[in-house]
mmCIF file of C-alpha atoms in Angstrom:
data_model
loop_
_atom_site.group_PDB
_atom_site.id
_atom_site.type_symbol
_atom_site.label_atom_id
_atom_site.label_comp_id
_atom_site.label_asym_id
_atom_site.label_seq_id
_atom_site.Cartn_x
_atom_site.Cartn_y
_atom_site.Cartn_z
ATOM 1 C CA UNK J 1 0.000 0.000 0.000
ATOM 2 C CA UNK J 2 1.262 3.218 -0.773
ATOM 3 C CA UNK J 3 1.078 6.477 1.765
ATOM 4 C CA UNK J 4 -1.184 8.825 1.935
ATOM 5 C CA UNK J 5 0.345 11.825 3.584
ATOM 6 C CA UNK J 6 3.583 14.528 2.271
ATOM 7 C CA UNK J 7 5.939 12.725 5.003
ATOM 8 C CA UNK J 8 5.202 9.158 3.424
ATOM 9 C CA UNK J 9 5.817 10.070 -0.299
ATOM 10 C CA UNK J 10 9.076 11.150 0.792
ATOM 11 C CA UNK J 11 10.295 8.141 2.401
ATOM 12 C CA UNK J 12 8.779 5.876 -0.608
ATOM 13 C CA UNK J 13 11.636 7.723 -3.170
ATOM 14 C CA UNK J 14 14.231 7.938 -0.214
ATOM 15 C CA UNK J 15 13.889 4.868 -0.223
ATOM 16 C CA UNK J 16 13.018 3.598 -3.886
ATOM 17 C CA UNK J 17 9.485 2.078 -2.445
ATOM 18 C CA UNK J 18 7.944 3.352 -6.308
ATOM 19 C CA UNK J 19 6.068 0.564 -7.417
ATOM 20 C CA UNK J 20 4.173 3.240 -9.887
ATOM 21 C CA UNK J 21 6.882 4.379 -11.293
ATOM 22 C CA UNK J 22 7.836 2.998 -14.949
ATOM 23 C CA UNK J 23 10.891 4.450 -14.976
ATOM 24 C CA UNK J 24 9.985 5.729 -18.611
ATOM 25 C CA UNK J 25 7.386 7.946 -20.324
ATOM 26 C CA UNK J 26 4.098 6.457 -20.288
ATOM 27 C CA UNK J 27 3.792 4.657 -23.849
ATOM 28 C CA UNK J 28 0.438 6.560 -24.683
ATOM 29 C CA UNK J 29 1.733 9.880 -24.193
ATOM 30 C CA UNK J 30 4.944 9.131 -26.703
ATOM 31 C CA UNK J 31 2.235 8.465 -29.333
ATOM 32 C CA UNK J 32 -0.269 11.398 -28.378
ATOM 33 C CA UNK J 33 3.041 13.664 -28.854
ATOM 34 C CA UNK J 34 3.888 12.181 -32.147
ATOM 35 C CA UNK J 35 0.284 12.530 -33.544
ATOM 36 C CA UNK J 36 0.543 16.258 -33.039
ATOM 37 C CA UNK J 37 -3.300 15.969 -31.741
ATOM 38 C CA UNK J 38 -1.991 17.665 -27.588
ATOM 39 C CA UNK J 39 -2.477 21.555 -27.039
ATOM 40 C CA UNK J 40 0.800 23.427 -27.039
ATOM 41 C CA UNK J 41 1.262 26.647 -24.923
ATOM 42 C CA UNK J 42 1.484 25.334 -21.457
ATOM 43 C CA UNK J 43 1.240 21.872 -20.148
ATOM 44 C CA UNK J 44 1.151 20.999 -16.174
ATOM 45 C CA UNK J 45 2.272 17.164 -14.641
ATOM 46 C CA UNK J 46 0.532 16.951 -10.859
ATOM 47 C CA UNK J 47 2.631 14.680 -9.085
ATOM 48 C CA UNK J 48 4.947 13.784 -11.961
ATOM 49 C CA UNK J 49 7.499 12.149 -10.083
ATOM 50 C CA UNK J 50 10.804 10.952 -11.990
ATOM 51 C CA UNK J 51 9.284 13.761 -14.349
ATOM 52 C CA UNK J 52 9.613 11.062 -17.245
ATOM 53 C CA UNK J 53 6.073 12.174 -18.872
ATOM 54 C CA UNK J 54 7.182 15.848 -17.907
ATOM 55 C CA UNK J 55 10.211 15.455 -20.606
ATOM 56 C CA UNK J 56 8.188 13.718 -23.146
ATOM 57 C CA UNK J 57 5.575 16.804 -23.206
ATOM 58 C CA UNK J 58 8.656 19.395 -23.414
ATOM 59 C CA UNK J 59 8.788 20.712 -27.025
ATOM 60 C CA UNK J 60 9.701 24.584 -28.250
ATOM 61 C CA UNK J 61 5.662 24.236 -28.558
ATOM 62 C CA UNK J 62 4.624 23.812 -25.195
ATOM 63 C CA UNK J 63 6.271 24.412 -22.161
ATOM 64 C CA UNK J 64 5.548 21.833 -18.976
ATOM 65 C CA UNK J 65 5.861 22.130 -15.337
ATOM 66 C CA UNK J 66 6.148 18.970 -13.151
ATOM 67 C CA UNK J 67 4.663 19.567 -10.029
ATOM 68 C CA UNK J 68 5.283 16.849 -6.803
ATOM 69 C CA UNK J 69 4.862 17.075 -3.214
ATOM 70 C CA UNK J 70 7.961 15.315 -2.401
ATOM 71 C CA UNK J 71 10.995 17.008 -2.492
ATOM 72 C CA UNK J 72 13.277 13.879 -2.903
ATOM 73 C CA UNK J 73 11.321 13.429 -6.486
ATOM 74 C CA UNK J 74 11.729 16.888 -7.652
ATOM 75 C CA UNK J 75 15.570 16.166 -6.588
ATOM 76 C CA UNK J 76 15.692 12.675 -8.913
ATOM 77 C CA UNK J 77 13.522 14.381 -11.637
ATOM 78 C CA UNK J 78 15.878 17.133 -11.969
ATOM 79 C CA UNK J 79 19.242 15.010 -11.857
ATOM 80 C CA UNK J 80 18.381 12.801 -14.502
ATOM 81 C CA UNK J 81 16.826 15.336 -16.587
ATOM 82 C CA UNK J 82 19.154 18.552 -16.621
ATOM 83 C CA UNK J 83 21.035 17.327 -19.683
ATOM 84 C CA UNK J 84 18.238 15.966 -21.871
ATOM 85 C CA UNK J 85 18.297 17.691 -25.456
ATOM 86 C CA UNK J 86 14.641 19.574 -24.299
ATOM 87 C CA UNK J 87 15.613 20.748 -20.776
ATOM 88 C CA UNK J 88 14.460 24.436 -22.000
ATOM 89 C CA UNK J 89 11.317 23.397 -21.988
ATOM 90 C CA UNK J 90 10.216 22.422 -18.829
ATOM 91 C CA UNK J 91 10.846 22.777 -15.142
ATOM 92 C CA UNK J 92 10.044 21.272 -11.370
ATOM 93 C CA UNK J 93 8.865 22.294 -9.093
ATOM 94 C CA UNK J 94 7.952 21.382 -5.446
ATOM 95 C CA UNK J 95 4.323 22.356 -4.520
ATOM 96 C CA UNK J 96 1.119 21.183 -3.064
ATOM 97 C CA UNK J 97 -1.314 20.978 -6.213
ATOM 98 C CA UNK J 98 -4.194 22.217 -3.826
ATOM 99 C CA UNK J 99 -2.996 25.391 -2.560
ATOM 100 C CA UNK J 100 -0.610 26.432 -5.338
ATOM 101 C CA UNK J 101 -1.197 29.112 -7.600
ATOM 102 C CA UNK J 102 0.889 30.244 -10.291
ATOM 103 C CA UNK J 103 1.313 33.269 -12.582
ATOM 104 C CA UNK J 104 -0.848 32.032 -15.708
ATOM 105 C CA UNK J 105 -3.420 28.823 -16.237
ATOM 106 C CA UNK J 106 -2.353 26.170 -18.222
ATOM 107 C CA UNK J 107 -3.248 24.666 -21.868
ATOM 108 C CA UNK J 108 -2.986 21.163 -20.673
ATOM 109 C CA UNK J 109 -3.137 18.766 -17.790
ATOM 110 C CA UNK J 110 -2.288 15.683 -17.635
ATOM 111 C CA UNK J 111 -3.368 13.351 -14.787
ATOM 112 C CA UNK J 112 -2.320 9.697 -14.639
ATOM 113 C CA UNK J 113 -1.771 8.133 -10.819
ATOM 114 C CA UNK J 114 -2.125 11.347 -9.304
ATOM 115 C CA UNK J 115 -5.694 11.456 -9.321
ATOM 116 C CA UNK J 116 -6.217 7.460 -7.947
ATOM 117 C CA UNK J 117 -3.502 7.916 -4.740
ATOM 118 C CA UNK J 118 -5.928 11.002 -3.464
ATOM 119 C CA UNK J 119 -8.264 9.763 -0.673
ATOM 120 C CA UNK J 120 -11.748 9.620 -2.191
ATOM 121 C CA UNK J 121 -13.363 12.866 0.200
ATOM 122 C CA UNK J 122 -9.905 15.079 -2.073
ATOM 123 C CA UNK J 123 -11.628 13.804 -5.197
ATOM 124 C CA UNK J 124 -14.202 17.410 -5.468
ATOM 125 C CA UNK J 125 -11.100 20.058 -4.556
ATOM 126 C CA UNK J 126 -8.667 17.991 -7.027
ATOM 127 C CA UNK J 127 -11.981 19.165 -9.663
ATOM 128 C CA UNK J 128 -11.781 22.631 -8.005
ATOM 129 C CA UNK J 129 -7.812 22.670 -8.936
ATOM 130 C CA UNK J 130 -7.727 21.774 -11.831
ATOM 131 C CA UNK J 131 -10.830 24.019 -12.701
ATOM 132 C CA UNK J 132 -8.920 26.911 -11.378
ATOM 133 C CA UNK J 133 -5.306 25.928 -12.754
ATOM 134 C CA UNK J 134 -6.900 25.537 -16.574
ATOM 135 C CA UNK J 135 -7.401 27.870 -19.414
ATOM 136 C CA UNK J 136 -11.265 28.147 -20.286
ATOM 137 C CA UNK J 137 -10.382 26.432 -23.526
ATOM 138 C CA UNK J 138 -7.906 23.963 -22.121
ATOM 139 C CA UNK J 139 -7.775 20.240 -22.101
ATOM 140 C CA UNK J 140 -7.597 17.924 -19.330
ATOM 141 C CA UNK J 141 -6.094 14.576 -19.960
ATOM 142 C CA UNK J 142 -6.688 11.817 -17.979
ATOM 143 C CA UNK J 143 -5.535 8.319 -17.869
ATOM 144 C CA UNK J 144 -7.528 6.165 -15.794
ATOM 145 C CA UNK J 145 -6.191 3.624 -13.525
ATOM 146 C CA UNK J 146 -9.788 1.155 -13.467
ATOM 147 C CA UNK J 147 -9.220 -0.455 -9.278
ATOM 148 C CA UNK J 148 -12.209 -2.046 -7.949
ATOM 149 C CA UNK J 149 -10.733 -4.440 -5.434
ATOM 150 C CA UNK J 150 -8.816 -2.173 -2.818
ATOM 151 C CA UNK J 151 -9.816 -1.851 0.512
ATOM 152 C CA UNK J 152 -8.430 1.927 1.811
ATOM 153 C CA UNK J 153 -5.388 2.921 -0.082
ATOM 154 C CA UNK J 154 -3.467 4.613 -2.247
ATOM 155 C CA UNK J 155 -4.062 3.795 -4.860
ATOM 156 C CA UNK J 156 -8.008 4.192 -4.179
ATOM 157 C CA UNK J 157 -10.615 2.205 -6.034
ATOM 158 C CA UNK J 158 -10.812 4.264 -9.456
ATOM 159 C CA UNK J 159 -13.897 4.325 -11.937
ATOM 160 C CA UNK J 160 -14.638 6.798 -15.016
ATOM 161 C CA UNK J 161 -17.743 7.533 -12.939
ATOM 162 C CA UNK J 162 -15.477 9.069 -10.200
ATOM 163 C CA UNK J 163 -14.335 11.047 -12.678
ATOM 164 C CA UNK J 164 -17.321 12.575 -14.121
ATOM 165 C CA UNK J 165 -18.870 12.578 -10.546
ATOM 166 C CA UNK J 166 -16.453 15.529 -10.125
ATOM 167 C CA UNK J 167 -15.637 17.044 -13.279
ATOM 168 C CA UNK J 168 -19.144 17.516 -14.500
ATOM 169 C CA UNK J 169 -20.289 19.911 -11.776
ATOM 170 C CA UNK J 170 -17.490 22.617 -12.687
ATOM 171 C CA UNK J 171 -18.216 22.386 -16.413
ATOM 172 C CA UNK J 172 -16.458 19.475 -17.785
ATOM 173 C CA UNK J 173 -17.585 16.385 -20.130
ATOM 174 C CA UNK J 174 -15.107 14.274 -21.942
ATOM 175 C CA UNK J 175 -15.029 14.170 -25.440
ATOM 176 C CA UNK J 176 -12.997 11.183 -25.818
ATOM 177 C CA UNK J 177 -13.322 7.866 -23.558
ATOM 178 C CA UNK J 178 -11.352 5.162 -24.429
ATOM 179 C CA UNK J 179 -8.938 1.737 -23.555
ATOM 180 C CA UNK J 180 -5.382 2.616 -23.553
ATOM 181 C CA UNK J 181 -4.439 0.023 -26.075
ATOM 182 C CA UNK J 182 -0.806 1.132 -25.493
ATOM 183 C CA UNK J 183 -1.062 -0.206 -21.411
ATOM 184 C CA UNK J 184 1.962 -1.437 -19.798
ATOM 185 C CA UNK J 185 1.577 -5.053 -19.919
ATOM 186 C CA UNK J 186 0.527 -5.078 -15.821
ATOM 187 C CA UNK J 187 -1.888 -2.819 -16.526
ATOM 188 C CA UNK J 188 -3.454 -3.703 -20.281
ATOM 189 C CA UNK J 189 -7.278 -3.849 -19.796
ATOM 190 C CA UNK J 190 -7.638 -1.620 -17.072
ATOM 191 C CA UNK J 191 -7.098 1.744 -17.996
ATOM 192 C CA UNK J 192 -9.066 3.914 -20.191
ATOM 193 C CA UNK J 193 -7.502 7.256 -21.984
ATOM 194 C CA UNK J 194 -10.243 10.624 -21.098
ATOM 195 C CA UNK J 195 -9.469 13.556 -22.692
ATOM 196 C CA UNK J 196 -12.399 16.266 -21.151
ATOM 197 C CA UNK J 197 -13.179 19.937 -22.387
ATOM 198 C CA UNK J 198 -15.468 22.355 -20.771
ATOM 199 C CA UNK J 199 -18.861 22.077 -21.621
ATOM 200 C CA UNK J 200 -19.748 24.719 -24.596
ATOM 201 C CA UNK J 201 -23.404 25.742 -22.908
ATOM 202 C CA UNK J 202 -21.746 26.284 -19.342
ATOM 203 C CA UNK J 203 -21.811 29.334 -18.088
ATOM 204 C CA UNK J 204 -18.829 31.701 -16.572
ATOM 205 C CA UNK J 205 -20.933 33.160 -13.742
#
């Protein structure tokens, strides 16, 4: 089981205790880069860890910020990464993704495990965040980690309906819903890829 609190997440990488880390970009977001089909502008990685994702985002395009809670995986993230061909293009930093607010809203998010290590009752504010942290026009991107047979956690049992639970009350639908056909073998079958957009009719007051 993994922790649940800031002081936890920090022994897990002191300690290499990362079981969700695939120690390489996540296969689906190669290909999403390579089809050319992502917003550019600004992208944001909530707890990115090893910042692997982070660096496959990173073009002259679109500029990323990877954003973790533990200061031991901003450390690794930024060791590994400082020479990379793209290292212009992107940056960590350590921050809590609730409270922190930067100088301009982003023009993509992407959310893989970040989402499914939250306790459940976080679920609403993490909508709040990334309502707040997004452009009006901006695309959240969500890979969904389907758990159904935890008891407590993290990671937290994980549905697409927990998704939209949230997401639909502060204007988002998705507009693609799909398997990941590009899974990690461990995990083919029980993820899906949601890519959401503000509803058109909703309202800004």
């Amino acid at each position: 089981m993994l922790p649940a609190n800031r002081d936890g997440w920090e022994k897990s990488w002191e300690f290499g205790v990362t079981p969700w880390d695939l120690g390489k970009p996540t296969p689906v977001i190669e290909h999403l880069v390579r089809s050319g089909t992502l917003p550019k502008g600004r992208a944001l990685v909530p707890g990115c860890g090893m910042g692997y994702d982070v660096v496959a985002l990173a073009s002259p395009e679109r500029f990323v910020v990877g954003l973790d809670i533990s200061d031991m995986a901003v450390k690794k993230a930024k060791q590994w990464s400082s020479s990379v061909p793209n290292a212009d293009y992107f940056t960590f930093l350590v921050e809590d993704f609730f409270k922190w607010t930067p100088d301009e809203q982003f023009d993509l998010i992407f959310d893989y495990t970040f989402f499914s290590a939250l306790d459940p009752s976080l679920r609403v504010y993490w909508a709040e965040a990334v309502n707040r942290l997004l452009k009006p026009d901006g695309e959240l991107l969500t890979l969904i980690y389907l758990i159904s047979d935890q008891e407590g956690g993290p990671p937290y049992n994980n549905t697409v309906a927990d998704y939209q639970r949230v997401l639909k009350p502060v204007g988002f639908r998705a507009v693609l819903m799909e398997d990941n056909e590009l899974a990690v073998k461990p995990r083919k079958g029980w993820e899906k890829l949601g890519r959401w957009k503000r509803c058109a009719h909703q309202s800004s007051l």
